[in-house]
Amino acid sequence: MIKYLDLKRINDAHGEEIRQAMMHVLDSGWYLKGEMTQLFEEHYADYIGSRHCISCGNGLDALTLILRAYMEMGVMQKGDEVIVPANTYIASILSITECGLTPILVEPSIDTFQIDDRLIEEAITPRTRAVMIVHLYGRCAFTEKIGRLCKKHQLKLIEDNAQAHGCRLPMDNGQEASSCQLSSDHSPLKRTGSLGDAAAHSFYPGKNLGALGDAGAVTTNDQELARTIASIGNYGSSRKYVFDYIGRNSRMDELQAAILDVKLKYLDKENQRRRDIARYYLTHIQNPEITLPTDSSSVYHIFPLLCAKRNELQQYLETNGVQTQIHYPIPPHKQKCYRKWNTYTFPITERIHDQELSIPCHQAMTKKEVELVADLLNHFSTESTLR
């Protein structure tokens, strides 16, 4: 069986270093808000290209802390609107509603699966305070047009970077930028997580940069925002037993920080392996019943296919020893928790959620496994599977 994501093989590649890092924490006798957390925050901020990194408990907390901090700073208040893609993992939207803010759902582009920048301006109202872009599946969602719109309307640009660790800003032709200059003030060398006013990161074990448990972080260049987030995530306290905000407990522990600091050193190399696998898929899978993603600067946290007969394709691959996943079977506006939206229609989002299938694409895959997956997809036929 080819697993969709083989976390044991992925982590075994750095097993000895991870064990040493864990023993260092154990022997230190300090397990929260210590040396390893500070070290990882410094290293990750430097890697992303931001002035500040504030670690926290998970990616949802990271998003929520950004919004809570803006509310404490007077930038937003309850009832204000945040534009967000309709096609996203529900955490993006949960963070908005948890803060008493109003999500305004915008359709994605069917070509990129990212928020369609042509539709954003018509969604802006006098109550709009921010645009939250989601670098879904590992692909950069930022465009120069989004940057210009945020400046024009004085909106905060918030990045949900939970799935795109290490992704760089792409050029207009879809290739990863190297040394050229863009017309905006965004250097082509910048990574996702440094393109907006603040960015949320998840280090859930299955991410490209994954911990061995829950962990998250916020990156930003805004010192006041960073200080406010750090306080809210520490019960609302900036000094022991002094509470400026009604806070919460959201902290990365020293073990996770130590593990992430080990794995960060290998992230670019492992992302390149994912890209190499994706490139093989893109050049070798040729099946008219399957739509492949367009090549881009994606770091391929997920390699998403579209297929009208998605369930048959998933069963066919499972029968032939290949695990897959669906990201995601039910869009947020059709979920029971947001029942007041259940009558809304977002045709492109719904098509993606009805047809998307994720195939294995990670750095621990062997050449033989990659070739087998591609070969199976080339031989898939809905007619043959229905016999």
GROMACS .gro file of C-alpha atoms in nm:
model
  387
    1MET     CA    1   0.000   0.000   0.000
    2ILE     CA    2   0.129   0.346  -0.093
    3LYS     CA    3   0.019   0.567   0.195
    4TYR     CA    4  -0.121   0.909   0.118
    5LEU     CA    5   0.124   1.057   0.370
    6ASP     CA    6   0.381   0.840   0.545
    7LEU     CA    7   0.471   1.047   0.851
    8LYS     CA    8   0.693   0.779   0.999
    9ARG     CA    9   0.914   0.766   0.689
   10ILE     CA   10   0.918   1.145   0.670
   11ASN     CA   11   1.027   1.185   1.032
   12ASP     CA   12   1.265   0.887   1.027
   13ALA     CA   13   1.480   1.083   0.782
   14HIS     CA   14   1.573   1.314   1.073
   15GLY     CA   15   1.515   1.066   1.353
   16GLU     CA   16   1.849   1.091   1.526
   17GLU     CA   17   1.853   1.472   1.525
   18ILE     CA   18   1.496   1.482   1.652
   19ARG     CA   19   1.580   1.243   1.936
   20GLN     CA   20   1.881   1.452   2.035
   21ALA     CA   21   1.670   1.769   2.031
   22MET     CA   22   1.404   1.605   2.247
   23MET     CA   23   1.662   1.480   2.496
   24HIS     CA   24   1.810   1.830   2.513
   25VAL     CA   25   1.470   1.963   2.619
   26LEU     CA   26   1.416   1.680   2.866
   27ASP     CA   27   1.755   1.736   3.026
   28SER     CA   28   1.705   2.114   3.041
   29GLY     CA   29   1.414   2.088   3.285
   30TRP     CA   30   1.240   2.380   3.104
   31TYR     CA   31   0.936   2.285   2.894
   32LEU     CA   32   0.743   2.604   2.807
   33LYS     CA   33   0.848   2.949   2.684
   34GLY     CA   34   1.215   2.866   2.705
   35GLU     CA   35   1.533   2.867   2.498
   36MET     CA   36   1.412   2.634   2.221
   37THR     CA   37   1.092   2.830   2.158
   38GLN     CA   38   1.285   3.155   2.138
   39LEU     CA   39   1.540   2.996   1.906
   40PHE     CA   40   1.276   2.857   1.671
   41GLU     CA   41   1.090   3.189   1.663
   42GLU     CA   42   1.411   3.366   1.563
   43HIS     CA   43   1.500   3.108   1.298
   44TYR     CA   44   1.150   3.093   1.152
   45ALA     CA   45   1.114   3.471   1.136
   46ASP     CA   46   1.444   3.486   0.953
   47TYR     CA   47   1.338   3.207   0.717
   48ILE     CA   48   1.002   3.369   0.636
   49GLY     CA   49   1.156   3.715   0.611
   50SER     CA   50   0.957   3.886   0.885
   51ARG     CA   51   1.070   4.086   1.188
   52HIS     CA   52   0.859   3.894   1.438
   53CYS     CA   53   0.746   3.537   1.493
   54ILE     CA   54   0.510   3.464   1.781
   55SER     CA   55   0.459   3.094   1.847
   56CYS     CA   56   0.123   2.962   1.962
   57GLY     CA   57  -0.076   2.643   2.010
   58ASN     CA   58  -0.196   2.575   1.655
   59GLY     CA   59  -0.289   2.730   1.322
   60LEU     CA   60  -0.648   2.817   1.416
   61ASP     CA   61  -0.521   2.999   1.722
   62ALA     CA   62  -0.273   3.186   1.503
   63LEU     CA   63  -0.552   3.319   1.280
   64THR     CA   64  -0.776   3.400   1.576
   65LEU     CA   65  -0.498   3.579   1.763
   66ILE     CA   66  -0.431   3.804   1.463
   67LEU     CA   67  -0.795   3.910   1.447
   68ARG     CA   68  -0.828   3.946   1.826
   69ALA     CA   69  -0.518   4.163   1.835
   70TYR     CA   70  -0.650   4.390   1.561
   71MET     CA   71  -0.972   4.426   1.759
   72GLU     CA   72  -0.782   4.515   2.077
   73MET     CA   73  -0.583   4.771   1.875
   74GLY     CA   74  -0.903   4.932   1.749
   75VAL     CA   75  -0.848   4.833   1.387
   76MET     CA   76  -1.158   4.611   1.386
   77GLN     CA   77  -1.472   4.573   1.592
   78LYS     CA   78  -1.748   4.314   1.616
   79GLY     CA   79  -1.958   4.300   1.301
   80ASP     CA   80  -1.679   4.418   1.071
   81GLU     CA   81  -1.624   4.216   0.756
   82VAL     CA   82  -1.332   4.000   0.647
   83ILE     CA   83  -1.319   3.880   0.287
   84VAL     CA   84  -1.215   3.515   0.269
   85PRO     CA   85  -1.218   3.248  -0.004
   86ALA     CA   86  -1.526   3.026  -0.015
   87ASN     CA   87  -1.294   2.738  -0.105
   88THR     CA   88  -1.086   2.683   0.207
   89TYR     CA   89  -1.045   2.462   0.509
   90ILE     CA   90  -1.302   2.569   0.763
   91ALA     CA   91  -1.041   2.699   1.014
   92SER     CA   92  -0.997   3.014   0.805
   93ILE     CA   93  -1.365   3.098   0.856
   94LEU     CA   94  -1.389   2.972   1.215
   95SER     CA   95  -1.129   3.228   1.321
   96ILE     CA   96  -1.342   3.510   1.180
   97THR     CA   97  -1.673   3.407   1.335
   98GLU     CA   98  -1.507   3.324   1.669
   99CYS     CA   99  -1.409   3.690   1.697
  100GLY     CA  100  -1.760   3.816   1.617
  101LEU     CA  101  -1.651   3.932   1.273
  102THR     CA  102  -1.841   3.864   0.950
  103PRO     CA  103  -1.691   3.641   0.679
  104ILE     CA  104  -1.762   3.752   0.322
  105LEU     CA  105  -1.710   3.449   0.100
  106VAL     CA  106  -1.555   3.499  -0.244
  107GLU     CA  107  -1.527   3.234  -0.513
  108PRO     CA  108  -1.190   3.092  -0.622
  109SER     CA  109  -1.050   3.069  -0.972
  110ILE     CA  110  -1.103   2.723  -1.118
  111ASP     CA  111  -0.753   2.746  -1.269
  112THR     CA  112  -0.567   2.805  -0.942
  113PHE     CA  113  -0.818   2.706  -0.667
  114GLN     CA  114  -0.716   3.035  -0.497
  115ILE     CA  115  -0.939   3.336  -0.429
  116ASP     CA  116  -1.031   3.508  -0.757
  117ASP     CA  117  -0.881   3.857  -0.738
  118ARG     CA  118  -1.128   3.978  -1.005
  119LEU     CA  119  -1.415   3.931  -0.759
  120ILE     CA  120  -1.271   4.091  -0.447
  121GLU     CA  121  -1.342   4.459  -0.510
  122GLU     CA  122  -1.715   4.404  -0.565
  123ALA     CA  123  -1.728   4.233  -0.225
  124ILE     CA  124  -1.581   4.534  -0.041
  125THR     CA  125  -1.826   4.743   0.166
  126PRO     CA  126  -1.783   5.024   0.420
  127ARG     CA  127  -1.760   4.754   0.691
  128THR     CA  128  -1.475   4.562   0.524
  129ARG     CA  129  -1.155   4.570   0.729
  130ALA     CA  130  -0.940   4.290   0.590
  131VAL     CA  131  -0.881   4.039   0.313
  132MET     CA  132  -0.772   3.694   0.428
  133ILE     CA  133  -0.598   3.501   0.152
  134VAL     CA  134  -0.537   3.128   0.194
  135HIS     CA  135  -0.235   2.971   0.022
  136LEU     CA  136  -0.442   2.660  -0.033
  137TYR     CA  137  -0.275   2.328  -0.118
  138GLY     CA  138   0.068   2.496  -0.098
  139ARG     CA  139   0.021   2.749  -0.377
  140CYS     CA  140   0.070   3.125  -0.340
  141ALA     CA  141  -0.265   3.306  -0.339
  142PHE     CA  142  -0.118   3.657  -0.341
  143THR     CA  143  -0.140   3.865  -0.657
  144GLU     CA  144  -0.031   4.222  -0.723
  145LYS     CA  145  -0.396   4.311  -0.777
  146ILE     CA  146  -0.483   4.194  -0.425
  147GLY     CA  147  -0.198   4.402  -0.285
  148ARG     CA  148  -0.318   4.710  -0.474
  149LEU     CA  149  -0.679   4.661  -0.362
  150CYS     CA  150  -0.577   4.638   0.002
  151LYS     CA  151  -0.377   4.960  -0.025
  152LYS     CA  152  -0.652   5.138  -0.218
  153HIS     CA  153  -0.921   5.051   0.037
  154GLN     CA  154  -0.690   5.057   0.342
  155LEU     CA  155  -0.755   4.694   0.427
  156LYS     CA  156  -0.538   4.461   0.630
  157LEU     CA  157  -0.400   4.171   0.429
  158ILE     CA  158  -0.393   3.854   0.638
  159GLU     CA  159  -0.231   3.534   0.508
  160ASP     CA  160  -0.343   3.186   0.607
  161ASN     CA  161  -0.012   3.014   0.541
  162ALA     CA  162  -0.103   2.684   0.708
  163GLN     CA  163  -0.035   2.484   0.390
  164ALA     CA  164   0.247   2.671   0.218
  165HIS     CA  165   0.561   2.673   0.433
  166GLY     CA  166   0.852   2.778   0.213
  167CYS     CA  167   0.648   2.887  -0.089
  168ARG     CA  168   0.783   3.191  -0.270
  169LEU     CA  169   0.602   3.471  -0.451
  170PRO     CA  170   0.554   3.357  -0.813
  171MET     CA  171   0.612   3.555  -1.129
  172ASP     CA  172   0.325   3.630  -1.366
  173ASN     CA  173   0.417   3.339  -1.593
  174GLY     CA  174   0.362   3.092  -1.309
  175GLN     CA  175   0.728   3.009  -1.256
  176GLU     CA  176   0.903   3.069  -0.929
  177ALA     CA  177   1.081   3.404  -0.926
  178SER     CA  178   1.457   3.420  -0.881
  179SER     CA  179   1.630   3.751  -0.933
  180CYS     CA  180   1.396   3.976  -1.134
  181GLN     CA  181   1.202   4.266  -0.983
  182LEU     CA  182   0.825   4.299  -0.969
  183SER     CA  183   0.650   4.627  -1.036
  184SER     CA  184   0.513   4.640  -0.682
  185ASP     CA  185   0.710   4.665  -0.359
  186HIS     CA  186   0.692   4.287  -0.318
  187SER     CA  187   1.027   4.130  -0.398
  188PRO     CA  188   1.003   3.804  -0.596
  189LEU     CA  189   1.228   3.647  -0.335
  190LYS     CA  190   0.969   3.693  -0.060
  191ARG     CA  191   0.801   3.391   0.090
  192THR     CA  192   0.437   3.344   0.173
  193GLY     CA  193   0.398   3.450   0.531
  194SER     CA  194   0.576   3.781   0.465
  195LEU     CA  195   0.353   3.927   0.192
  196GLY     CA  196   0.076   4.082   0.402
  197ASP     CA  197   0.032   4.259   0.734
  198ALA     CA  198   0.028   3.933   0.930
  199ALA     CA  199   0.032   3.561   0.857
  200ALA     CA  200  -0.082   3.250   1.042
  201HIS     CA  201   0.112   2.924   1.023
  202SER     CA  202   0.015   2.572   1.128
  203PHE     CA  203   0.270   2.304   1.217
  204TYR     CA  204   0.021   2.019   1.238
  205PRO     CA  205   0.216   1.692   1.185
  206GLY     CA  206   0.099   1.649   0.824
  207LYS     CA  207   0.222   1.991   0.708
  208ASN     CA  208   0.535   2.041   0.498
  209LEU     CA  209   0.694   2.168   0.820
  210GLY     CA  210   0.522   1.949   1.075
  211ALA     CA  211   0.565   1.908   1.448
  212LEU     CA  212   0.493   1.587   1.642
  213GLY     CA  213   0.177   1.743   1.780
  214ASP     CA  214  -0.013   2.069   1.751
  215ALA     CA  215   0.178   2.395   1.710
  216GLY     CA  216   0.139   2.724   1.526
  217ALA     CA  217   0.283   3.072   1.482
  218VAL     CA  218   0.216   3.425   1.359
  219THR     CA  219   0.465   3.623   1.154
  220THR     CA  220   0.446   4.001   1.108
  221ASN     CA  221   0.656   4.314   1.074
  222ASP     CA  222   0.420   4.510   1.301
  223GLN     CA  223   0.576   4.541   1.645
  224GLU     CA  224   0.255   4.651   1.820
  225LEU     CA  225   0.061   4.365   1.665
  226ALA     CA  226   0.331   4.116   1.766
  227ARG     CA  227   0.333   4.242   2.124
  228THR     CA  228  -0.046   4.229   2.146
  229ILE     CA  229  -0.064   3.875   2.003
  230ALA     CA  230   0.203   3.755   2.246
  231SER     CA  231   0.006   3.895   2.539
  232ILE     CA  232  -0.335   3.760   2.432
  233GLY     CA  233  -0.185   3.414   2.378
  234ASN     CA  234  -0.039   3.422   2.729
  235TYR     CA  235  -0.369   3.469   2.918
  236GLY     CA  236  -0.367   3.838   2.821
  237SER     CA  237  -0.050   3.900   3.020
  238SER     CA  238   0.262   4.090   2.921
  239ARG     CA  239   0.402   4.072   3.275
  240LYS     CA  240   0.347   3.796   3.528
  241TYR     CA  241   0.011   3.836   3.702
  242VAL     CA  242  -0.067   4.158   3.510
  243PHE     CA  243  -0.346   4.107   3.254
  244ASP     CA  244  -0.411   4.372   2.991
  245TYR     CA  245  -0.652   4.163   2.781
  246ILE     CA  246  -0.906   3.886   2.827
  247GLY     CA  247  -0.661   3.633   2.689
  248ARG     CA  248  -0.626   3.265   2.625
  249ASN     CA  249  -0.365   2.995   2.674
  250SER     CA  250  -0.201   2.929   2.338
  251ARG     CA  251   0.164   2.833   2.357
  252MET     CA  252   0.405   2.614   2.165
  253ASP     CA  253   0.589   2.379   2.398
  254GLU     CA  254   0.966   2.341   2.401
  255LEU     CA  255   0.958   1.989   2.254
  256GLN     CA  256   0.767   2.100   1.945
  257ALA     CA  257   0.992   2.404   1.902
  258ALA     CA  258   1.303   2.186   1.919
  259ILE     CA  259   1.164   1.938   1.666
  260LEU     CA  260   1.055   2.213   1.427
  261ASP     CA  261   1.396   2.379   1.450
  262VAL     CA  262   1.556   2.053   1.333
  263LYS     CA  263   1.314   2.007   1.045
  264LEU     CA  264   1.330   2.371   0.932
  265LYS     CA  265   1.685   2.315   0.806
  266TYR     CA  266   1.558   2.060   0.555
  267LEU     CA  267   1.236   2.230   0.445
  268ASP     CA  268   1.358   2.378   0.117
  269LYS     CA  269   1.520   2.051   0.009
  270GLU     CA  270   1.208   1.853   0.096
  271ASN     CA  271   0.983   2.105  -0.080
  272GLN     CA  272   1.199   2.064  -0.389
  273ARG     CA  273   1.144   1.688  -0.376
  274ARG     CA  274   0.770   1.751  -0.366
  275ARG     CA  275   0.804   1.978  -0.669
  276ASP     CA  276   1.003   1.713  -0.854
  277ILE     CA  277   0.731   1.456  -0.790
  278ALA     CA  278   0.463   1.702  -0.898
  279ARG     CA  279   0.655   1.780  -1.215
  280TYR     CA  280   0.670   1.409  -1.295
  281TYR     CA  281   0.293   1.383  -1.247
  282LEU     CA  282   0.230   1.689  -1.462
  283THR     CA  283   0.441   1.559  -1.749
  284HIS     CA  284   0.344   1.191  -1.733
  285ILE     CA  285  -0.025   1.180  -1.639
  286GLN     CA  286  -0.236   1.211  -1.951
  287ASN     CA  287  -0.595   1.112  -1.897
  288PRO     CA  288  -0.885   1.315  -2.042
  289GLU     CA  289  -1.102   1.223  -1.742
  290ILE     CA  290  -0.857   1.386  -1.497
  291THR     CA  291  -0.775   1.756  -1.466
  292LEU     CA  292  -0.431   1.829  -1.323
  293PRO     CA  293  -0.334   2.146  -1.135
  294THR     CA  294  -0.156   2.411  -1.338
  295ASP     CA  295   0.218   2.418  -1.265
  296SER     CA  296   0.323   2.699  -1.035
  297SER     CA  297   0.551   2.786  -0.747
  298SER     CA  298   0.346   2.557  -0.523
  299VAL     CA  299   0.524   2.359  -0.255
  300TYR     CA  300   0.257   2.089  -0.306
  301HIS     CA  301   0.140   2.034   0.046
  302ILE     CA  302  -0.144   1.878  -0.151
  303PHE     CA  303  -0.147   1.763  -0.514
  304PRO     CA  304  -0.514   1.808  -0.612
  305LEU     CA  305  -0.678   1.640  -0.910
  306LEU     CA  306  -1.025   1.711  -1.042
  307CYS     CA  307  -1.235   1.424  -1.170
  308ALA     CA  308  -1.609   1.419  -1.239
  309LYS     CA  309  -1.611   1.056  -1.121
  310ARG     CA  310  -1.406   1.130  -0.810
  311ASN     CA  311  -1.549   0.850  -0.596
  312GLU     CA  312  -1.487   0.588  -0.865
  313LEU     CA  313  -1.132   0.715  -0.908
  314GLN     CA  314  -1.067   0.700  -0.534
  315GLN     CA  315  -1.199   0.344  -0.513
  316TYR     CA  316  -0.995   0.240  -0.817
  317LEU     CA  317  -0.674   0.370  -0.660
  318GLU     CA  318  -0.757   0.215  -0.322
  319THR     CA  319  -0.818  -0.122  -0.491
  320ASN     CA  320  -0.477  -0.091  -0.656
  321GLY     CA  321  -0.294  -0.006  -0.334
  322VAL     CA  322  -0.285   0.375  -0.336
  323GLN     CA  323  -0.432   0.582  -0.054
  324THR     CA  324  -0.586   0.918  -0.136
  325GLN     CA  325  -0.772   1.194   0.049
  326ILE     CA  326  -1.039   1.447  -0.037
  327HIS     CA  327  -0.969   1.814   0.046
  328TYR     CA  328  -1.248   1.882   0.123
  329PRO     CA  329  -1.574   1.686   0.070
  330ILE     CA  330  -1.814   1.952   0.208
  331PRO     CA  331  -1.749   2.326   0.153
  332PRO     CA  332  -1.780   2.557   0.455
  333HIS     CA  333  -2.109   2.715   0.338
  334LYS     CA  334  -2.273   2.371   0.332
  335GLN     CA  335  -2.165   2.272   0.682
  336LYS     CA  336  -2.420   2.233   0.961
  337CYS     CA  337  -2.231   2.477   1.186
  338TYR     CA  338  -2.300   2.751   0.929
  339ARG     CA  339  -2.655   2.640   0.849
  340LYS     CA  340  -2.767   2.996   0.771
  341TRP     CA  341  -2.540   2.978   0.463
  342ASN     CA  342  -2.664   2.638   0.347
  343THR     CA  343  -2.885   2.790   0.077
  344TYR     CA  344  -2.597   2.993  -0.069
  345THR     CA  345  -2.458   2.887  -0.404
  346PHE     CA  346  -2.090   2.904  -0.495
  347PRO     CA  347  -2.069   2.695  -0.815
  348ILE     CA  348  -1.690   2.694  -0.857
  349THR     CA  349  -1.629   2.611  -0.491
  350GLU     CA  350  -1.889   2.336  -0.507
  351ARG     CA  351  -1.737   2.189  -0.822
  352ILE     CA  352  -1.394   2.175  -0.657
  353HIS     CA  353  -1.535   2.011  -0.344
  354ASP     CA  354  -1.734   1.761  -0.553
  355GLN     CA  355  -1.442   1.665  -0.779
  356GLU     CA  356  -1.117   1.715  -0.583
  357LEU     CA  357  -0.898   1.414  -0.503
  358SER     CA  358  -0.552   1.440  -0.346
  359ILE     CA  359  -0.290   1.185  -0.449
  360PRO     CA  360   0.035   1.102  -0.264
  361CYS     CA  361   0.302   1.368  -0.316
  362HIS     CA  362   0.562   1.388  -0.040
  363GLN     CA  363   0.937   1.374   0.002
  364ALA     CA  364   0.952   1.016   0.134
  365MET     CA  365   0.805   0.863  -0.182
  366THR     CA  366   1.029   0.644  -0.394
  367LYS     CA  367   1.069   0.676  -0.769
  368LYS     CA  368   0.887   0.345  -0.814
  369GLU     CA  369   0.591   0.463  -0.607
  370VAL     CA  370   0.560   0.787  -0.803
  371GLU     CA  371   0.573   0.601  -1.134
  372LEU     CA  372   0.308   0.353  -1.016
  373VAL     CA  373   0.068   0.629  -0.913
  374ALA     CA  374   0.107   0.802  -1.250
  375ASP     CA  375   0.065   0.474  -1.439
  376LEU     CA  376  -0.253   0.388  -1.251
  377LEU     CA  377  -0.401   0.729  -1.323
  378ASN     CA  378  -0.322   0.693  -1.692
  379HIS     CA  379  -0.511   0.363  -1.701
  380PHE     CA  380  -0.815   0.483  -1.512
  381SER     CA  381  -1.138   0.472  -1.708
  382THR     CA  382  -1.486   0.522  -1.565
  383GLU     CA  383  -1.620   0.275  -1.817
  384SER     CA  384  -1.385  -0.003  -1.703
  385THR     CA  385  -1.447   0.063  -1.332
  386LEU     CA  386  -1.823   0.036  -1.378
  387ARG     CA  387  -1.807  -0.312  -1.534
   0.00000   0.00000   0.00000
